[in-house]
Coordinates of C-alpha atoms and ligand atoms in Angstrom, one line a residue:
X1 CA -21.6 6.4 9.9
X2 CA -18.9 3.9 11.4
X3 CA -15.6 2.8 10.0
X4 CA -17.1 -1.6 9.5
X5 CA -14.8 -4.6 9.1
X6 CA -16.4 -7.2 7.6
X7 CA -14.6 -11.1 8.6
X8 CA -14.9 -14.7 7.8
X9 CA -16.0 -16.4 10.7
X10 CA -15.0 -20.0 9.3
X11 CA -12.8 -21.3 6.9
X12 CA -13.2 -19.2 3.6
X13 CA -15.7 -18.5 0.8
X14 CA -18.4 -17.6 3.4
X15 CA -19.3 -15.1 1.0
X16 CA -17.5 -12.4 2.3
X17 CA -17.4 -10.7 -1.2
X18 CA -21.3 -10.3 -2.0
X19 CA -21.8 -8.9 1.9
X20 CA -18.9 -6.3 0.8
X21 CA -20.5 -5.4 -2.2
X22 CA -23.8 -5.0 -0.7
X23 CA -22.9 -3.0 2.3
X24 CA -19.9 -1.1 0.1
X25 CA -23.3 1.4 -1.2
X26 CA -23.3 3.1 2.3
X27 CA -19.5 3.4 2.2
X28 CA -16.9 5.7 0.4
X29 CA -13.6 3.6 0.6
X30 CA -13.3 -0.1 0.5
X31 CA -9.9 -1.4 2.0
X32 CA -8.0 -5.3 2.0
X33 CA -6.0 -5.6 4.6
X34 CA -4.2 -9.2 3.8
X35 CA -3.5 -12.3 1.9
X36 CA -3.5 -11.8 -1.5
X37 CA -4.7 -13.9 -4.5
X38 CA -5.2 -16.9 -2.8
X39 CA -8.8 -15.1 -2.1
X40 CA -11.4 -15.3 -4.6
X41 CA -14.2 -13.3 -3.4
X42 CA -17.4 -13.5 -5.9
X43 CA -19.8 -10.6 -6.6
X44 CA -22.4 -11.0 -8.7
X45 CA -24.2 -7.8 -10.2
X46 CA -27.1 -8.2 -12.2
X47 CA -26.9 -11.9 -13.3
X48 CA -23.0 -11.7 -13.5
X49 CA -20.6 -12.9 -11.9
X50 CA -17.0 -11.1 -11.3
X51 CA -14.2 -13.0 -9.1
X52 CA -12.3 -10.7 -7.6
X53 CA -9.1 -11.9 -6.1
X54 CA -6.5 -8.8 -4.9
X55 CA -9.2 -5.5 -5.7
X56 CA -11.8 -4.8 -2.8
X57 CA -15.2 -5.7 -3.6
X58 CA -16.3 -2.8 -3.4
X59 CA -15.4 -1.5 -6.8
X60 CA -19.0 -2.4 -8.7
X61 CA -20.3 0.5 -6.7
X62 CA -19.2 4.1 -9.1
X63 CA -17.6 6.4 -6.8
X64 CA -16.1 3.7 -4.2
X65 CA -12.8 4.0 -3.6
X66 CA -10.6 0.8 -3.3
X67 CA -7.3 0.4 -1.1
X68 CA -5.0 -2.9 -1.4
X69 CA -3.2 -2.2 2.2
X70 CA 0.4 -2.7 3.0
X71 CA -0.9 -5.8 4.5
X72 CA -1.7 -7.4 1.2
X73 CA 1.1 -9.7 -0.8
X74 CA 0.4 -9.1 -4.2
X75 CA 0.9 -11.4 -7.6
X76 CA 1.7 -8.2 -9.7
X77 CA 0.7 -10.3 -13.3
X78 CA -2.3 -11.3 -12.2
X79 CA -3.3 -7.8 -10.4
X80 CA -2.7 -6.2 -14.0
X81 CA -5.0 -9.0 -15.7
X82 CA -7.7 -8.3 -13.0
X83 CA -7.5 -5.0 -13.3
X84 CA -7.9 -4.9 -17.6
X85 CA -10.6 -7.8 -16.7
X86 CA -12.6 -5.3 -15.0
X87 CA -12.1 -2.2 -17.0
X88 CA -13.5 -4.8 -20.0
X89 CA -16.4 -5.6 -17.8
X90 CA -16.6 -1.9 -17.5
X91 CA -15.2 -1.0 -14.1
X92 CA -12.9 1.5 -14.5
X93 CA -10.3 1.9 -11.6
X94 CA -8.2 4.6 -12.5
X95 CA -7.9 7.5 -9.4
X96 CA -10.0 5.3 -7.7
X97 CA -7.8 2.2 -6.9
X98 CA -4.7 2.8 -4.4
X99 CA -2.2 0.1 -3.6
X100 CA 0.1 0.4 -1.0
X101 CA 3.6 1.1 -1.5
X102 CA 4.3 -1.3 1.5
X103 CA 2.6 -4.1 0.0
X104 CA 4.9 -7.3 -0.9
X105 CA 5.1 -8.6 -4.4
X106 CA 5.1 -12.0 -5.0
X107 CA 7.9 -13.2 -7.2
X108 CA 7.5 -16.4 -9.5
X109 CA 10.5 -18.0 -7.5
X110 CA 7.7 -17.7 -4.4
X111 CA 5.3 -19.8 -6.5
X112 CA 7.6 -22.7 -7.3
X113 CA 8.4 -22.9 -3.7
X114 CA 4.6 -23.2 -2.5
X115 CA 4.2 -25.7 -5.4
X116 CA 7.2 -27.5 -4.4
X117 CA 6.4 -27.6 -0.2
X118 CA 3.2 -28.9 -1.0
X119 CA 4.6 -32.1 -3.7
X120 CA 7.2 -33.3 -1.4
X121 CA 5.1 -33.2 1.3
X122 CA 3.2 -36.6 3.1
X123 CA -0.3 -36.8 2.9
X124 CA -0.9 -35.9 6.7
X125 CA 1.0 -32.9 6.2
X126 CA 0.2 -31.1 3.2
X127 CA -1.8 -27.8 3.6
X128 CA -3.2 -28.1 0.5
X129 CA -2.3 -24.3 -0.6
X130 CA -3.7 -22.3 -3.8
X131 CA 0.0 -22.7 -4.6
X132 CA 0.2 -18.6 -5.7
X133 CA 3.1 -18.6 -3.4
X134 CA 1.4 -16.7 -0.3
X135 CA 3.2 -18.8 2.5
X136 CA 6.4 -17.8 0.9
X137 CA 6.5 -14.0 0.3
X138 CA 5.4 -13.5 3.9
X139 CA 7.9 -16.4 4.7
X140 CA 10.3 -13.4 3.0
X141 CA 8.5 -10.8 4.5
X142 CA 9.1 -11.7 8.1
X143 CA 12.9 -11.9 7.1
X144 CA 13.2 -9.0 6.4
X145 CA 14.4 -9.4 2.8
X146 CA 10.5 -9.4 0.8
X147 CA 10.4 -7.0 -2.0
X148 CA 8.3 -4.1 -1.9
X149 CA 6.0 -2.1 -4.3
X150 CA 8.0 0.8 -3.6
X151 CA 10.9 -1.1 -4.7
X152 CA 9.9 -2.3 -8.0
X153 CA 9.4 1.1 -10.0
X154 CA 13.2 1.6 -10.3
X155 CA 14.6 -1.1 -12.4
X156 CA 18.4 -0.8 -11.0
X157 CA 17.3 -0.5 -7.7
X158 CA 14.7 -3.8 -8.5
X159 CA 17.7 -6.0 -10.0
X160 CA 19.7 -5.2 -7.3
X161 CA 17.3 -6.0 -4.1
X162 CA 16.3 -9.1 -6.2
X163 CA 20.0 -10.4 -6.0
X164 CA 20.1 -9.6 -2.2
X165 CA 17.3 -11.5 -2.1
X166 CA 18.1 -14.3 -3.8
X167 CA 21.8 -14.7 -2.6
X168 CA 20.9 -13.5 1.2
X169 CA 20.2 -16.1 4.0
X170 CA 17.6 -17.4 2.2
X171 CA 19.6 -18.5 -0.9
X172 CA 19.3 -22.0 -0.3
X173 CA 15.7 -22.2 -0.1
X174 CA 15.2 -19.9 -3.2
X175 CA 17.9 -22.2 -4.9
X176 CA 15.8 -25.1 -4.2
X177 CA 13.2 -23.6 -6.2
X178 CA 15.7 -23.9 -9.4
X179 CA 17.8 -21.0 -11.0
X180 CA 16.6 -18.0 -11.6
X181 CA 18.0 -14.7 -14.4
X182 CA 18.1 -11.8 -11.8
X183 CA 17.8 -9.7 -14.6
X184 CA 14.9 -10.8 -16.2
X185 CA 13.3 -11.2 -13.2
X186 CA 13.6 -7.7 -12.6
X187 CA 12.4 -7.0 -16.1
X188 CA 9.2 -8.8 -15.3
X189 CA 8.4 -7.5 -12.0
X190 CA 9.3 -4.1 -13.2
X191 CA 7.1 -4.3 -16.4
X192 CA 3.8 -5.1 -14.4
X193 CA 5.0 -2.3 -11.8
X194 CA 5.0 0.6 -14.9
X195 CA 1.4 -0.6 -15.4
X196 CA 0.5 0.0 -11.7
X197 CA 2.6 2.9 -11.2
X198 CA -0.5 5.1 -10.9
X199 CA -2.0 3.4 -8.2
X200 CA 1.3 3.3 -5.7
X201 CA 0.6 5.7 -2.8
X202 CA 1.1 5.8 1.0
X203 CA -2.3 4.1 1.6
X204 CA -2.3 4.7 5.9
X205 CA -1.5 8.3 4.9
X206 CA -4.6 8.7 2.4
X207 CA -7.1 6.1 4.9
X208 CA -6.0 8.6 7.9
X209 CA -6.7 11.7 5.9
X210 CA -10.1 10.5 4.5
X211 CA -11.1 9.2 8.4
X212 CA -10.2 12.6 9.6
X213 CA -12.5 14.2 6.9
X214 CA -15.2 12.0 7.8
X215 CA -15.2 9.5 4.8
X216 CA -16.3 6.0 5.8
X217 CA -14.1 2.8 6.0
X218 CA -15.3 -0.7 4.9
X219 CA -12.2 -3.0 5.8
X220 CA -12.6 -6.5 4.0
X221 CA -10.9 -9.5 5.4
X222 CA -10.0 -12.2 3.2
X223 CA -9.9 -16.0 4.3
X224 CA -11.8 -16.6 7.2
X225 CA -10.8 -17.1 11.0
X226 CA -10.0 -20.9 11.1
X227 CA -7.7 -19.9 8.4
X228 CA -5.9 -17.2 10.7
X229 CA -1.9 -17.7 11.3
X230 CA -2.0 -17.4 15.0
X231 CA -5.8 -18.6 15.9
X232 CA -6.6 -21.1 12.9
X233 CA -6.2 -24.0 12.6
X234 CA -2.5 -24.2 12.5
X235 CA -0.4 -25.7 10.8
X236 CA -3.1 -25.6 8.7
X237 CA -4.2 -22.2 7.7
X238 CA -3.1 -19.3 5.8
X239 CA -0.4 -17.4 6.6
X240 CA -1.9 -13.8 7.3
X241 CA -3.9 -12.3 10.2
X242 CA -7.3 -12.7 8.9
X243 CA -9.0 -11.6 11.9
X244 CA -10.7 -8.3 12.9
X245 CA -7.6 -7.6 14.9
X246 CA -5.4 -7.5 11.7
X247 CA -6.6 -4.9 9.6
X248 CA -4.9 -2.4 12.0
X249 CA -1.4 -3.5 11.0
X250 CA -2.6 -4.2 7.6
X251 CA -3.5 -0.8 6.6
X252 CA -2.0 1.3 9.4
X253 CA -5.3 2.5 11.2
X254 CA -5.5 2.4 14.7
X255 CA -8.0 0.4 16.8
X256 CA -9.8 3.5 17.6
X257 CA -10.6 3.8 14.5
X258 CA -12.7 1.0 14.0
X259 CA -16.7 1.6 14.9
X260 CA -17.6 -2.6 14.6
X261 CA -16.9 -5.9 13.4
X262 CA -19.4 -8.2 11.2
X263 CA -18.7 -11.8 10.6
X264 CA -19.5 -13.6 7.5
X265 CA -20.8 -17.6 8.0
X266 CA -22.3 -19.8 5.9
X267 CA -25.8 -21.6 7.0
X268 CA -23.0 -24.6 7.0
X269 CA -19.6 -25.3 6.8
X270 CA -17.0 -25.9 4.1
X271 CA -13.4 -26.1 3.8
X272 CA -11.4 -26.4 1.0
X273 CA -7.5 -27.6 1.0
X274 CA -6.8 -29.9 4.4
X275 CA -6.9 -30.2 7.8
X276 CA -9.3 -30.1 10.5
X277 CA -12.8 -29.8 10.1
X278 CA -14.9 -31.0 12.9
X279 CA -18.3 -31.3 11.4
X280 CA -17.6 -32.1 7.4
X281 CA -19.8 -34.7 6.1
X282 CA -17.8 -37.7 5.1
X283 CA -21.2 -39.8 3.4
X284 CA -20.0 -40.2 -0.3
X285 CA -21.2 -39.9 -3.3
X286 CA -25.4 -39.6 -3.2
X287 CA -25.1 -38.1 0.5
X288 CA -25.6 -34.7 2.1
X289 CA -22.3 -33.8 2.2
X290 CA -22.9 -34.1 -2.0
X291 CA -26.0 -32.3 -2.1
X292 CA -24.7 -29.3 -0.1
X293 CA -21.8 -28.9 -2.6
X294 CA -24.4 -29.3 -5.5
X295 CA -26.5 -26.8 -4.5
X296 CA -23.9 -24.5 -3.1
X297 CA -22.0 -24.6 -6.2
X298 CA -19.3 -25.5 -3.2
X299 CA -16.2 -25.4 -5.7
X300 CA -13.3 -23.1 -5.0
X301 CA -13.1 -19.5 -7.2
X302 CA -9.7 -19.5 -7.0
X303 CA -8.6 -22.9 -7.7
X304 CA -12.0 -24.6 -8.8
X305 CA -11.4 -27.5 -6.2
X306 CA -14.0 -29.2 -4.7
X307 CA -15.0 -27.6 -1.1
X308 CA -15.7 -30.0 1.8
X309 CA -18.7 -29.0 3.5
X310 CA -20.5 -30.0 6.4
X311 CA -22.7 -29.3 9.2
X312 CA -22.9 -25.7 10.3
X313 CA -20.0 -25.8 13.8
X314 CA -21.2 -23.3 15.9
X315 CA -18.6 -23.9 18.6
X316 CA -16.2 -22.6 15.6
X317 CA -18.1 -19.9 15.2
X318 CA -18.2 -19.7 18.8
X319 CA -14.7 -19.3 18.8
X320 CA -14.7 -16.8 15.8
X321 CA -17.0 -14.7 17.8
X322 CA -14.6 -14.4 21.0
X323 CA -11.4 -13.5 18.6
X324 CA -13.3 -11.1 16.3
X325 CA -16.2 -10.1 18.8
X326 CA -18.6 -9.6 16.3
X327 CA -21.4 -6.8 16.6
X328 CA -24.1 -8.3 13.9
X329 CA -23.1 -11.4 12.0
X330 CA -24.5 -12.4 8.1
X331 CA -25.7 -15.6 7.9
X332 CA -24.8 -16.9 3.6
X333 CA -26.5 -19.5 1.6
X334 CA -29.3 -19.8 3.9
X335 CA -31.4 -21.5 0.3
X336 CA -29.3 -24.1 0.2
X337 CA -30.4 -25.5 2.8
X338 CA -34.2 -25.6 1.8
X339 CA -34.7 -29.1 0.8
X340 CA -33.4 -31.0 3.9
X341 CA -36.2 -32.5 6.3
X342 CA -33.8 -32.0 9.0
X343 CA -30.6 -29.6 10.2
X344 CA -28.0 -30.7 12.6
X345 CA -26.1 -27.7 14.4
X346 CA -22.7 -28.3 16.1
X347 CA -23.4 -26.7 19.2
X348 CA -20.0 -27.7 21.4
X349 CA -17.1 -30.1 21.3
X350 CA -16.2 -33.2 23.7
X351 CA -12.2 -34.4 23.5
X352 CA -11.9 -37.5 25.6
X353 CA -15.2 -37.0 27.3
X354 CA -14.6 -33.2 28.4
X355 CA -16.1 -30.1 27.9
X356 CA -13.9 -28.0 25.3
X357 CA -13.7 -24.5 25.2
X358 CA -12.8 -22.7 22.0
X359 CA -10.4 -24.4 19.1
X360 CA -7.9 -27.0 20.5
X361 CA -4.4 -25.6 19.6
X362 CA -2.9 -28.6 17.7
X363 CA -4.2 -30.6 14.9
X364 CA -3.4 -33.6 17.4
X365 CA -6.5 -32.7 19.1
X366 CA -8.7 -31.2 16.9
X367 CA -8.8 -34.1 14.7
X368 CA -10.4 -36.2 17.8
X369 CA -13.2 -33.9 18.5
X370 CA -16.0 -35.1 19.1
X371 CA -19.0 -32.4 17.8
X372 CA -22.2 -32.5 20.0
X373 CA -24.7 -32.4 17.5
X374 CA -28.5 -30.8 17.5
X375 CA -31.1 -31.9 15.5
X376 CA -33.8 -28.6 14.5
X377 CA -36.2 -29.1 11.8
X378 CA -35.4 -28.3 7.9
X379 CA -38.3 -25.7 6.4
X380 CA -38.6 -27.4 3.0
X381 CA -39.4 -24.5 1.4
X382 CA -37.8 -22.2 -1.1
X383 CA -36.7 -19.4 0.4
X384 CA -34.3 -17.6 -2.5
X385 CA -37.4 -15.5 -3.4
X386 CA -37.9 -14.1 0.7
X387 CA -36.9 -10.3 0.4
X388 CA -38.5 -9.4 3.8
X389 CA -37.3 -11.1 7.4
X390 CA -41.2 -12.2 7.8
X391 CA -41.0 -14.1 4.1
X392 CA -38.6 -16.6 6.0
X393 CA -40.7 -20.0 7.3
X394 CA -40.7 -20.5 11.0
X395 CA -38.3 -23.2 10.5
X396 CA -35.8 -21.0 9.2
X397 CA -36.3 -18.5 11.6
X398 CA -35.9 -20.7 14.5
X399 CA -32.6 -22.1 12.9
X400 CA -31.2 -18.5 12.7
X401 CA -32.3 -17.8 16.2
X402 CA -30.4 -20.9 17.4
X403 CA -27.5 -20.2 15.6
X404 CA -27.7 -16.5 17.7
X405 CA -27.4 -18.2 21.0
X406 CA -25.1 -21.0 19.6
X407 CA -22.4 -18.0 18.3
X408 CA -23.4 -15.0 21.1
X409 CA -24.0 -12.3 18.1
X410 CA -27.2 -11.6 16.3
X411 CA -27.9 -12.4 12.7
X412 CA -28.2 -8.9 11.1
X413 CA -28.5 -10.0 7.9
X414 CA -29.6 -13.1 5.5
X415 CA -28.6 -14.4 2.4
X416 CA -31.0 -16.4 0.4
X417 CA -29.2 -16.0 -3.3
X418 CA -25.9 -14.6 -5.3
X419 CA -27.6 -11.7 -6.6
X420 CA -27.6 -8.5 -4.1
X421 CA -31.6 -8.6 -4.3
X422 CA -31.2 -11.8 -2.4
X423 CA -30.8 -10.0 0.7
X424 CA -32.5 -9.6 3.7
X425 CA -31.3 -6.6 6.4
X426 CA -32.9 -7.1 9.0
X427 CA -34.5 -4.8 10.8
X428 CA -34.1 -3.4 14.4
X429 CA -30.4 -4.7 14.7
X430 CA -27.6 -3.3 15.0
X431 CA -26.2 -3.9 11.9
X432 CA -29.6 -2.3 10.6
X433 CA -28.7 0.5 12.6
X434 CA -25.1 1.1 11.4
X435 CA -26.2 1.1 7.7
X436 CA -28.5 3.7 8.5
X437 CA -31.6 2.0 7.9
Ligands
GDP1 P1 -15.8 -15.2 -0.2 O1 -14.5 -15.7 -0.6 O2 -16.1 -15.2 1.2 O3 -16.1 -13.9 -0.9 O4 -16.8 -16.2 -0.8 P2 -16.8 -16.9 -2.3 O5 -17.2 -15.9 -3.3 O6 -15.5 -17.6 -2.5 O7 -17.9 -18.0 -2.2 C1 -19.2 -17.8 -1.9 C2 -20.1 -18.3 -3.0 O8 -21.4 -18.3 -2.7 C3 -20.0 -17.4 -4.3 O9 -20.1 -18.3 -5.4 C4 -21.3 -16.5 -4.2 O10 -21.8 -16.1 -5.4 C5 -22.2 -17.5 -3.5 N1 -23.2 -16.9 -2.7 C6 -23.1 -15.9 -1.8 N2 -24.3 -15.7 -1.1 C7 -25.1 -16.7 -1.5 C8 -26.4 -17.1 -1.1 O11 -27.0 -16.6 -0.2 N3 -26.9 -18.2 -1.7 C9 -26.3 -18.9 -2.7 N4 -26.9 -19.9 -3.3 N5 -25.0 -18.5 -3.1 C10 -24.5 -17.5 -2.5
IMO2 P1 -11.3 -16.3 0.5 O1 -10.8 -14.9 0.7 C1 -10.9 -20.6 1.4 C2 -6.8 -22.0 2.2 C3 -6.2 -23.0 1.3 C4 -5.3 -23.8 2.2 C5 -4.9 -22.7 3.2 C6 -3.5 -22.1 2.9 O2 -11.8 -16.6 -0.9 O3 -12.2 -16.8 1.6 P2 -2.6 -20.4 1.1 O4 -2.6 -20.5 -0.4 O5 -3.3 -19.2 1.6 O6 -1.2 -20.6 1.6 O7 -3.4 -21.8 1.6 O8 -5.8 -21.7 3.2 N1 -7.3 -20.8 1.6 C7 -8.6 -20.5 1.5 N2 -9.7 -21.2 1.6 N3 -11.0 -19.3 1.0 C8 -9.9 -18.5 0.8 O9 -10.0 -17.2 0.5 C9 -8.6 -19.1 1.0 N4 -7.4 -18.7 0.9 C10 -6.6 -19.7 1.3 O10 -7.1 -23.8 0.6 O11 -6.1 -24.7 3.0
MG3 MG1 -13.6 -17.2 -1.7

């Protein structure tokens, strides 16, 4: 059984969460290589609904191991409250949850600063952030002055890395943020890092040690590849390598390491926060851009806002597919589309009457694509009950087999519903294949 990564293709919340925690059966270790609780990944087991936002998805499956990798930038408060959340709901993590000791903490000070950038800043420019102060603790991180989880279980040595931190080079900027007690901050931090003490460990030691004795590695990405620092699209995007590419540095595995690569996409687009989105629906209130969010539930886990969705972009996906190179991709909330008479697919983009290939690299640009649009027919059906590929009308089936040629990978799986039963592998691919099945 091969080591899998599991990616967002698009822009987030393709529902990269319930493909992890269907898949995460066949696997023994489940491992996050990046962001941090700007994620909200949503698993729903038996009727209810968890939203996960630092632990792997994996965890709703007994005997699953989970890593947070040294990748990961980590909100300690909130980590603890997800972690009693779960235990409530039942899901014990302890010796089953390892965070790394290289992953950076998040400070409050971090928070105000995301908050801040994105008040001050003009309409055209704001990234629209989940303001949990991501862009600045790996604004720290890069650096070279973040704080570690390894640094916060020592309360001296914690006070005293927090002051070089806040009076280092980057003193203005934290000061811009409003004063902060060194001390108490250190109190603070420290308190949440006595409650995760038992989960610190060297996590690339332990995921090295388990590949070696033949344990299998599902890697979960977080955000999606439009959202990735270097190949989204920047400025606006997260500011972590989402991509397949990243988990190596994220959880110190090497490439060989890694048996394939599956990307998550929804049977559409959304995008939630700003910037470019080539096919979003702009037809207002009463119009499908409406009914898409309706029936998608299209409102952010993480910060409840509400997602902009569109037409599914294939020539994003495209794009996706070259940067990730996707053995098998899932296709996600294939039943929402059910009730439209007609689909349009994105199938390339024209700038100024050319050709383009891949994602322009400014915002400049992107903004003035032009999509070139293809009209298939909807299968007004309902298809959340289909548990078999051959359930699926023709319609649908021919839409998935356009989006194969439209993104180069096959569809290896379909999502008709939240629930896990809602699932379709199908059979003969090579994602089929790689399960076992
Ligand atoms: P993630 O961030 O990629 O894990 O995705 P999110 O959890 O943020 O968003 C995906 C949403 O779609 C969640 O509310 C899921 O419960 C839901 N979902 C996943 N698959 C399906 C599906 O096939 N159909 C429907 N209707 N909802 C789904
Ligand atoms: P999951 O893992 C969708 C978006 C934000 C914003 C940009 C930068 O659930 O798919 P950040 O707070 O990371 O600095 O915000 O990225 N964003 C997401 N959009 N899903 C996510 O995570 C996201 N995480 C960040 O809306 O546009
Ligand atoms: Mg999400």
């Amino acid at each position: 059984m091969p080591n899998l990564a599991v990616v967002g293709a698009q822009w987030g919340d393709e529902g990269k969460g319930k493909v992890v925690d269907l898949l995460s059966e066949r696997f023994d270790v489940v491992a996050r290589y990046q962001g941090g609780p700007n994620a909200g990944h949503t698993v729903t087991v038996g009727g209810r609904r968890h939203a996960l936002h630092h632990v792997p998805s994996g965890v709703f499956r007994e005997g699953v191991r989970a890593v947070i990798g040294n990748g990961t930038v980590l909100d300690l408060g909130r980590l603890v409250e997800e972690i009693e959340a779960l235990a409530a709901a039942g899901v014990r993590l302890t010796g089953r949850l390892f965070v790394s000791d290289r992953a950076h903490v998040i400070l409050p000070p971090m928070a105000r600063l995301d908050e801040a950038a994105e008040e001050s800043a003009s309409e055209g420019s704001r990234i629209g952030t989940t303001r949990k102060g991501i862009g600045p603790a790996y604004q720290t991180k890069t650096a070279r002055g973040g704080i570690r989880m390894a640094d916060v279980l020592d309360l001296a040595h914690l006070e005293a890395r927090i002051g070089e931190l806040l009076d280092g080079p980057l003193a203005p900027w934290f000061r811009s943020a409003g004063s902060w007690d060194r001390a108490a901050l250190a109190r603070e931090i420290h308190g949440h890092g006595q409650k995760l003490e038992a989960f610190v460990a060297d996590t690339s030691l332990l995921l090295n040690a388990w590949i070696d004795e033949g344990k299998r590695i599902l890697f979960e990405g977080a955000q999606g590849t439009l959202l990735d620092l270097d190949h989204g699209s920047y400025p606006f995007v997260t500011s972590s390598s989402t991509v397949a590419g990243g988990l190596c540095g994220g959880l110190g595995i090497s490439p060989t390491r890694v048996a394939g690569v599956v990307g998550v996409l929804k049977a559409y687009c959304t995008r939630v926060g700003c910037g470019p989105m080539p096919t979003e629906l702009h037809d207002g209130p009463g119009g499908l851009g409406e009914k898409i969010r309706e029936r998608g539930r299209e409102f952010g886990t993480t910060t409840g806002r509400p997602r902009r969705c569109g037409w599914f972009d294939g020539a994003a996906a495209a794009y996706a597919n070259r940067i990730n190179r996707f053995d098998s991709v899932c296709v996600m909330l294939l039943d929402v589309l059910d009730v439209f008479d007609s689909l349009r697919v994105c199938t390339g983009y024209r700038l100024d009457g050319r050709e383009v290939r891949g994602f322009p690299a400014t915002v400049r640009d992107a903004e003035r694509l032009a999509p070139v649009f293809e009209t298939l027919p909807g299968w007004r059906r309902e298809t959340s009950g289909a548990r078999r590929w051959d359930d699926l009308p023709a319609e649908a089936k021919r839409y998935l087999a356009r989006l194969e040629e439209v993104i180069g990978a096959e569809v290896g799986l379909v999502s008709v519903g939240p629930d896990r039963e809602q699932s379709i592998l199908r059979p003969g691919t090579w994602l089929a294949r790689a399960l076992g099945s």
